mmCIF file of C-alpha atoms in Angstrom:
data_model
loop_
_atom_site.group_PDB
_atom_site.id
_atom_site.type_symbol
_atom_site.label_atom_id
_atom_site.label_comp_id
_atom_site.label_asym_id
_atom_site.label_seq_id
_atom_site.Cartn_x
_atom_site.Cartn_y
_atom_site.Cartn_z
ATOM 1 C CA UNK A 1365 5.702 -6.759 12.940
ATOM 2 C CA UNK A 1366 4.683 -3.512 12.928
ATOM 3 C CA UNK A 1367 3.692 -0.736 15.582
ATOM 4 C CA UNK A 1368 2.774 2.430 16.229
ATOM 5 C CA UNK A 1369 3.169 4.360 19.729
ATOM 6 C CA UNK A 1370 1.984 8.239 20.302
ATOM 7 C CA UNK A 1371 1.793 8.797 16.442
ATOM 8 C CA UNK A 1372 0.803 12.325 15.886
ATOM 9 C CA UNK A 1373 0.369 14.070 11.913
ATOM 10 C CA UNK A 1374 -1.497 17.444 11.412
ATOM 11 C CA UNK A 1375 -1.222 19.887 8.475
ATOM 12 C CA UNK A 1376 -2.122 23.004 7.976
ATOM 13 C CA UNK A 1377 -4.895 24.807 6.271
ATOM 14 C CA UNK A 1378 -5.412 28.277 6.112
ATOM 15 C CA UNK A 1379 -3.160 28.915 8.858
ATOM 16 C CA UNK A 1380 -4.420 26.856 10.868
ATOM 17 C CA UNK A 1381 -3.371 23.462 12.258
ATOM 18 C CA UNK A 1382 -5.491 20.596 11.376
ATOM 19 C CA UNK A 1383 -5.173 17.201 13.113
ATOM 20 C CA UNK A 1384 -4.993 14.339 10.611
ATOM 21 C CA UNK A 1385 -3.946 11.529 13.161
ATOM 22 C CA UNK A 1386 -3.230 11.090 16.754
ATOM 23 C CA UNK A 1387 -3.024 6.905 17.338
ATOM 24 C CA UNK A 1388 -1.631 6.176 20.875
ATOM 25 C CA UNK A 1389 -1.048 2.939 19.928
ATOM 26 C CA UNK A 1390 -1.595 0.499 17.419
ATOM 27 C CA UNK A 1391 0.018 -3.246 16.309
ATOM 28 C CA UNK A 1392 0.028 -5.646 13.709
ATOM 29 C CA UNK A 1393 1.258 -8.864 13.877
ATOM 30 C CA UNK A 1394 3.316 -10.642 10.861
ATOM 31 C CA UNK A 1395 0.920 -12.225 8.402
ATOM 32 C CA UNK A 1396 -2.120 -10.312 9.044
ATOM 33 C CA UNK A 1397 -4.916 -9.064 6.136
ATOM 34 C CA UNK A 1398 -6.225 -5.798 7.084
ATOM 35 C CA UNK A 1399 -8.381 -3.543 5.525
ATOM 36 C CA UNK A 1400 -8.375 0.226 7.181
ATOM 37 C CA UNK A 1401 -11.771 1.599 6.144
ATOM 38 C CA UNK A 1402 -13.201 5.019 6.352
ATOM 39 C CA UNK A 1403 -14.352 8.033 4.829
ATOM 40 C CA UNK A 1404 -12.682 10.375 2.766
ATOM 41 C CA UNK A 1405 -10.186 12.927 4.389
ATOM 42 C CA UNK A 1406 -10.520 10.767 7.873
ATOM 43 C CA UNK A 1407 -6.808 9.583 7.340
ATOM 44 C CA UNK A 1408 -6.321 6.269 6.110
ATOM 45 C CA UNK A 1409 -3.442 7.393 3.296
ATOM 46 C CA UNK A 1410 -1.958 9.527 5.483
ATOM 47 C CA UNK A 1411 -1.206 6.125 7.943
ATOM 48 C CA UNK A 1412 -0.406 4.600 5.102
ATOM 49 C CA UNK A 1413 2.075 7.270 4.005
ATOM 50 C CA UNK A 1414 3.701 7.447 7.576
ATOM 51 C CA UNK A 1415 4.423 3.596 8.157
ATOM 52 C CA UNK A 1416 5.545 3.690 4.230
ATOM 53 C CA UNK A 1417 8.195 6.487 5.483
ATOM 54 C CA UNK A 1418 6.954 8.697 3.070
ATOM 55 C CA UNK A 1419 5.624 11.049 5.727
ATOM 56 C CA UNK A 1420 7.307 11.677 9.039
ATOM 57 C CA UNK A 1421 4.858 11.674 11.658
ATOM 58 C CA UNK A 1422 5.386 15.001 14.156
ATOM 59 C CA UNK A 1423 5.217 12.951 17.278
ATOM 60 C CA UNK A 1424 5.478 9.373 18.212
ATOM 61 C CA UNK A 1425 7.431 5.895 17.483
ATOM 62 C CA UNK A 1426 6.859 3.543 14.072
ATOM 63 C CA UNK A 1427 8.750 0.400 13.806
ATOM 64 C CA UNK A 1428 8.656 -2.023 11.988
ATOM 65 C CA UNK A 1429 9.949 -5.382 12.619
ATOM 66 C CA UNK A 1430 13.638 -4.034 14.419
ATOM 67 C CA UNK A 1431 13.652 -0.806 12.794
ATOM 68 C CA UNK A 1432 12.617 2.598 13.981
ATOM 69 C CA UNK A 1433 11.317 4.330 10.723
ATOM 70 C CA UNK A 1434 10.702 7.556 12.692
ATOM 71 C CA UNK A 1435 14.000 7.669 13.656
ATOM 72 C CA UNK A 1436 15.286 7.306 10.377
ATOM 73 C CA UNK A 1437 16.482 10.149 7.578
ATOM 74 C CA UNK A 1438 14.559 10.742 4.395
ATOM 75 C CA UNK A 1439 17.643 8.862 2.521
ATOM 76 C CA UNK A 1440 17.202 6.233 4.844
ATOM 77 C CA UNK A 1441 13.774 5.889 4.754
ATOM 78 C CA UNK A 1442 13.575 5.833 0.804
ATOM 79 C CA UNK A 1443 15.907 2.761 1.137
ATOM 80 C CA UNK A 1444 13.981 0.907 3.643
ATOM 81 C CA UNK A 1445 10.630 1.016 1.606
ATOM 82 C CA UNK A 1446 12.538 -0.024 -1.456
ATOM 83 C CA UNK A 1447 13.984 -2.866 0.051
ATOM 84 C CA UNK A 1448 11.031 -4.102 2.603
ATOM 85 C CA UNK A 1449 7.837 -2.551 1.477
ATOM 86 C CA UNK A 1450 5.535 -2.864 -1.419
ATOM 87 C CA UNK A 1451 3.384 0.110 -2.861
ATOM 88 C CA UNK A 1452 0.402 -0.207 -4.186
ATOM 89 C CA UNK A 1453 -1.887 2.919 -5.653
ATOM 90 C CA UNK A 1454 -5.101 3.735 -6.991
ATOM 91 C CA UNK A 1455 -3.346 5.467 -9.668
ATOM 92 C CA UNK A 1456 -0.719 2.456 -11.026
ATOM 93 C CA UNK A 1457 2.631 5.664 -11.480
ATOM 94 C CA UNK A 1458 3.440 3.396 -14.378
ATOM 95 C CA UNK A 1459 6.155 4.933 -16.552
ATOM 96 C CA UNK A 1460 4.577 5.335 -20.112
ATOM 97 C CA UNK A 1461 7.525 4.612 -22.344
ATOM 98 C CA UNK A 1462 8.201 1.526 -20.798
ATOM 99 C CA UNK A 1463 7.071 -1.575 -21.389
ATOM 100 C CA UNK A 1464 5.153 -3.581 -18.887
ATOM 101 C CA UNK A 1465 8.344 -5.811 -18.124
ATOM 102 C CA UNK A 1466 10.482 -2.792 -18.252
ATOM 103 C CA UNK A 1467 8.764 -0.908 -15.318
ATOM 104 C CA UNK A 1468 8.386 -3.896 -13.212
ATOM 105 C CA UNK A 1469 12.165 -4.159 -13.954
ATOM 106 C CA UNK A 1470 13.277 -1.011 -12.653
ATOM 107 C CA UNK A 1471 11.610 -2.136 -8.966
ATOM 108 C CA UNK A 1472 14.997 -4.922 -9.252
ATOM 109 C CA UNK A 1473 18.385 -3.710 -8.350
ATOM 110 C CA UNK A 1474 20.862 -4.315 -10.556
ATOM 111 C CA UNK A 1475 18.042 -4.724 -13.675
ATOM 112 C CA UNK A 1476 17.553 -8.309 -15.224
ATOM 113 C CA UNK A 1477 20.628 -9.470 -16.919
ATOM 114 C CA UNK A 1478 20.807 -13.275 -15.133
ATOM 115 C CA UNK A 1479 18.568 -15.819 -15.923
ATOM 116 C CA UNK A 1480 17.078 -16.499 -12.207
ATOM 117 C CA UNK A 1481 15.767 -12.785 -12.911
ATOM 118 C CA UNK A 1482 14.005 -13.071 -15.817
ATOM 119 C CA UNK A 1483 12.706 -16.499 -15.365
ATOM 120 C CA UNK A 1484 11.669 -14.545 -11.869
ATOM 121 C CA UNK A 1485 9.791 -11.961 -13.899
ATOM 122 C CA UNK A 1486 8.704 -14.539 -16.680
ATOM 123 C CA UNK A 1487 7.260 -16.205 -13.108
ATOM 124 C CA UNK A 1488 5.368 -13.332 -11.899
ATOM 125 C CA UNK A 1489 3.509 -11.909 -15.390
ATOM 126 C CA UNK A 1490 2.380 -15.714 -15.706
ATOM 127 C CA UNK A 1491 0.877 -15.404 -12.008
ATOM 128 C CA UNK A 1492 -1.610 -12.745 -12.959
ATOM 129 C CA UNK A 1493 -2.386 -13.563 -16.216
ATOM 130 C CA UNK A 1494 0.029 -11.287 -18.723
ATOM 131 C CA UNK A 1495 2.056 -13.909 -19.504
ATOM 132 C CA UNK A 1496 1.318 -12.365 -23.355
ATOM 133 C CA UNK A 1497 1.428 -8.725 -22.457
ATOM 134 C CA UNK A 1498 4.816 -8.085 -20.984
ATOM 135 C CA UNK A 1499 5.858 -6.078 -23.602
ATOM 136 C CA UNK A 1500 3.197 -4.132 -24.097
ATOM 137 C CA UNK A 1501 3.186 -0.809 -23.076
ATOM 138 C CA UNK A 1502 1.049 1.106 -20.512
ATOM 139 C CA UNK A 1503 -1.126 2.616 -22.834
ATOM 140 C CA UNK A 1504 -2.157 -0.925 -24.975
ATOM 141 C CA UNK A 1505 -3.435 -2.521 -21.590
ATOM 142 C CA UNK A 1506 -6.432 -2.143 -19.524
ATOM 143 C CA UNK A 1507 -6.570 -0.415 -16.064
ATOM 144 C CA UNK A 1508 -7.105 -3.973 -14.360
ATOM 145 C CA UNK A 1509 -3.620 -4.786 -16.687
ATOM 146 C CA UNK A 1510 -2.045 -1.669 -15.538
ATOM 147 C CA UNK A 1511 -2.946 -2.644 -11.730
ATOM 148 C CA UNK A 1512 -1.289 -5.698 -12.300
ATOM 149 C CA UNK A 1513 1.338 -4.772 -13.566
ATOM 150 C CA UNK A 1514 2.077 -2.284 -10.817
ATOM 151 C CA UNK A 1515 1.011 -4.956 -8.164
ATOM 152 C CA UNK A 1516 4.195 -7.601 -9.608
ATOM 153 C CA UNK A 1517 6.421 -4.515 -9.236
ATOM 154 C CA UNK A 1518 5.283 -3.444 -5.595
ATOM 155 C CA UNK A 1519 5.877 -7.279 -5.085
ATOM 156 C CA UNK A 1520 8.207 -8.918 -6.889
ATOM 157 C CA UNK A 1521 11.047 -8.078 -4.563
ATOM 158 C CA UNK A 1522 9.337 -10.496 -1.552
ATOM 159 C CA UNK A 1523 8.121 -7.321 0.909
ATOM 160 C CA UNK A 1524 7.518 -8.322 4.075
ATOM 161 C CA UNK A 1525 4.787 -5.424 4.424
ATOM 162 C CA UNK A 1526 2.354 -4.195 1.362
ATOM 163 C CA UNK A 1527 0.538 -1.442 1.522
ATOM 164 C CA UNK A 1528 -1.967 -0.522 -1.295
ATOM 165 C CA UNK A 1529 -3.782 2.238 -1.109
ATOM 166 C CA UNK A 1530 -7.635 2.249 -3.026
ATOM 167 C CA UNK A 1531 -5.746 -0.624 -5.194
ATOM 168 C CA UNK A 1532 -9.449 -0.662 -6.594
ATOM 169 C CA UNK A 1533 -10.334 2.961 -6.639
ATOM 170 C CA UNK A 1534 -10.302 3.674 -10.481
ATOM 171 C CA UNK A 1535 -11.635 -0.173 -11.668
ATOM 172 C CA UNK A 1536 -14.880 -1.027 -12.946
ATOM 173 C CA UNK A 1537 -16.309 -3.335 -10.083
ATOM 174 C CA UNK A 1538 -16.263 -6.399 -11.624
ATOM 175 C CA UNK A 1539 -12.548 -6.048 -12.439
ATOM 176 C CA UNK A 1540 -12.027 -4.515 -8.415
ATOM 177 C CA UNK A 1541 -13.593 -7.301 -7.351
ATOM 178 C CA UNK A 1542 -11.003 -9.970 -9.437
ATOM 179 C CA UNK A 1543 -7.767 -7.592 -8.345
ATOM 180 C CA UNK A 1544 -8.918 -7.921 -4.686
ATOM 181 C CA UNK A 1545 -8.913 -11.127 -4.922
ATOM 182 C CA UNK A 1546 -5.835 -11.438 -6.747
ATOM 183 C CA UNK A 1547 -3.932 -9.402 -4.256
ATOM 184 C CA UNK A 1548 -5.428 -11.598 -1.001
ATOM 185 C CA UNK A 1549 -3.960 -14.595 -3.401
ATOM 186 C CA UNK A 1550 -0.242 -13.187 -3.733
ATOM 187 C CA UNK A 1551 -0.050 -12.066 -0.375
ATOM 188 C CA UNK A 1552 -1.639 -15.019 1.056
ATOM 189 C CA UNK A 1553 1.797 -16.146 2.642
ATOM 190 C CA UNK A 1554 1.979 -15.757 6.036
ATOM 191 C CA UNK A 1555 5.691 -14.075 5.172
ATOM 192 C CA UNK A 1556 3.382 -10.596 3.924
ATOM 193 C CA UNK A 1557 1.267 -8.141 6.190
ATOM 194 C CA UNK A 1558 -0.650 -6.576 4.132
ATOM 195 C CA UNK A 1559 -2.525 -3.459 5.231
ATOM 196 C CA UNK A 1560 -5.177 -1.719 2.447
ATOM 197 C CA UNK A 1561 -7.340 1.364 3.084
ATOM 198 C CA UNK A 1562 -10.414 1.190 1.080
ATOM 199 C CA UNK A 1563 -13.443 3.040 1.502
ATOM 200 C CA UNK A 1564 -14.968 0.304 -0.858
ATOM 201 C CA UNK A 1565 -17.088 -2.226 1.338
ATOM 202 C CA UNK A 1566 -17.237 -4.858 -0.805
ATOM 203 C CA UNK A 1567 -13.035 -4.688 -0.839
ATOM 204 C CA UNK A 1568 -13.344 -4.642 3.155
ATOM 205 C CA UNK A 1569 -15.447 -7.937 3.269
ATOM 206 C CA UNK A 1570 -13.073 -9.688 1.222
ATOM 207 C CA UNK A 1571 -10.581 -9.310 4.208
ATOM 208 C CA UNK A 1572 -10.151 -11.528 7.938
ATOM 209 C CA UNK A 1573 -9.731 -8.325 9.667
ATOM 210 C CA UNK A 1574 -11.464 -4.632 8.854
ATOM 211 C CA UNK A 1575 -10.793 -2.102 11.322
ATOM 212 C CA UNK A 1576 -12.001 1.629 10.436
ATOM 213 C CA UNK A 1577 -9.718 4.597 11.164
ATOM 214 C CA UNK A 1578 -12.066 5.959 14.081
ATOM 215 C CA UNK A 1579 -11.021 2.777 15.966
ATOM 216 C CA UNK A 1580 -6.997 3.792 15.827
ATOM 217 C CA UNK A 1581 -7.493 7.469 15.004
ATOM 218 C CA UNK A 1582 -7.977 9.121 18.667
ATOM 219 C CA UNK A 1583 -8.195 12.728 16.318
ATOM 220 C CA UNK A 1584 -10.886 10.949 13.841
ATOM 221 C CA UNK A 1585 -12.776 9.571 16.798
ATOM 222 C CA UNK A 1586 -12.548 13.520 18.278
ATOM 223 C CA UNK A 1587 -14.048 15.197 15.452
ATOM 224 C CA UNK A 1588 -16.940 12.334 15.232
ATOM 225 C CA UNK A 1589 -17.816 13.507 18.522
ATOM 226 C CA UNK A 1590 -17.674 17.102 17.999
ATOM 227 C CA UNK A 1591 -20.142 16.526 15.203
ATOM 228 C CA UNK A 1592 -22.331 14.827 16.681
ATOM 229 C CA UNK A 1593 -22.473 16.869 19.683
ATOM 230 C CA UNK A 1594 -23.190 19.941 16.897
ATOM 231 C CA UNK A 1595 -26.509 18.011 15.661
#
């Protein structure tokens, strides 16, 4: 379903050129859970940002499914998300003047005029629980509402891949620990690979399959090494 071959991302600081990521190779199969764990700055959101095709990596293949994403144009790229991935941050990107329904939506093409769409969207708020707050705005629902809200839009067009990055970053833990669990429930189809980065624990536990970025990361693995070899 998805994989990466000779992926290379570095940025640079000061000047200088900083290696972020260099995976020689990496695959996920359709249908798997994964949670990417690791510390800060080790490069979990940047993976997440190159197989979303919002990065471009500076060396190496990423396809997913039939499709080579580094391959592809920005244009292109934008497209491809839209119509085959689902986004899912730490920060919600709700649009405030919008009602809840409203911003999930603007994720449709071609809006919600027919009936099969809104009884869709009806569908989706009753899933998670807001069957009573769809037209409420951002600001007159909780953060665990917001995440909801923003986890119907990443998915209400039927991705085949989700990505969420620290989905449960900014909730109290309680609540984290009922969107986790939400999310493992929508995407439980076999249709959905869902990949999370987390540096939450708990979150990682929740998953069949936790791989940490060392294990991928050939450039996070590096600098381990160099460390340790400095103490």
């Amino acid at each position: 379903m998805l994989h990466l071959q000779g992926v290379k991302k570095q940025f640079q600081v000061t000047g200088k050129n900083i290696p972020i990521l260099d995976i020689p190779e990496w695959s996920v199969g359709q249908g798997e859970k994964i949670a990417i764990i690791g510390p800060s700055g080790s490069g979990k959101s940047t993976l997440l940002h190159l197989i979303g095709g919002i990065l471009r990596p500076d060396a190496g293949e990423i396809v997913i499914g039939e499709e080579r994403l580094s391959g592809m144009k920005e244009s292109r790229r934008d497209a491809f998300r839209a119509e085959h991935i689902g986004y899912i941050l730490q920060d919600f990107h709700l649009i405030p003047s919008l009602t809840a329904k409203q911003n999930v939506e603007i994720a449709l093409n071609g809006g919600s005029g027919t009936a099969e769409r809104r009884d869709k969207i009806d569908h989706w708020f009753e899933s998670v629980g807001l069957k009573d707050r769809r037209n409420h705005k951002p600001s007159q629902l909780s953060r665990g509402q917001q995440q909801r809200v923003a986890m119907i839009r990443a998915l209400i067009h039927e991705p085949a891949l989700v990505l969420a990055d620290e989905p449960t970053g900014s909730l109290d833990w309680e609540t984290a620990d009922e969107i986790a669990g939400l999310l493992l429930e929508l995407c439980g189809s076999d249709r959905h690979t869902l990949l999370v980065v987390t540096h939450d624990l708990k979150l990682a536990e929740r998953f069949p399959k936790c791989v940490r970025i060392g294990e991928i990361n050939e450039a996070n693995r590096r600098a381990a090494e160099l460390g340790r070899m400095a103490i």
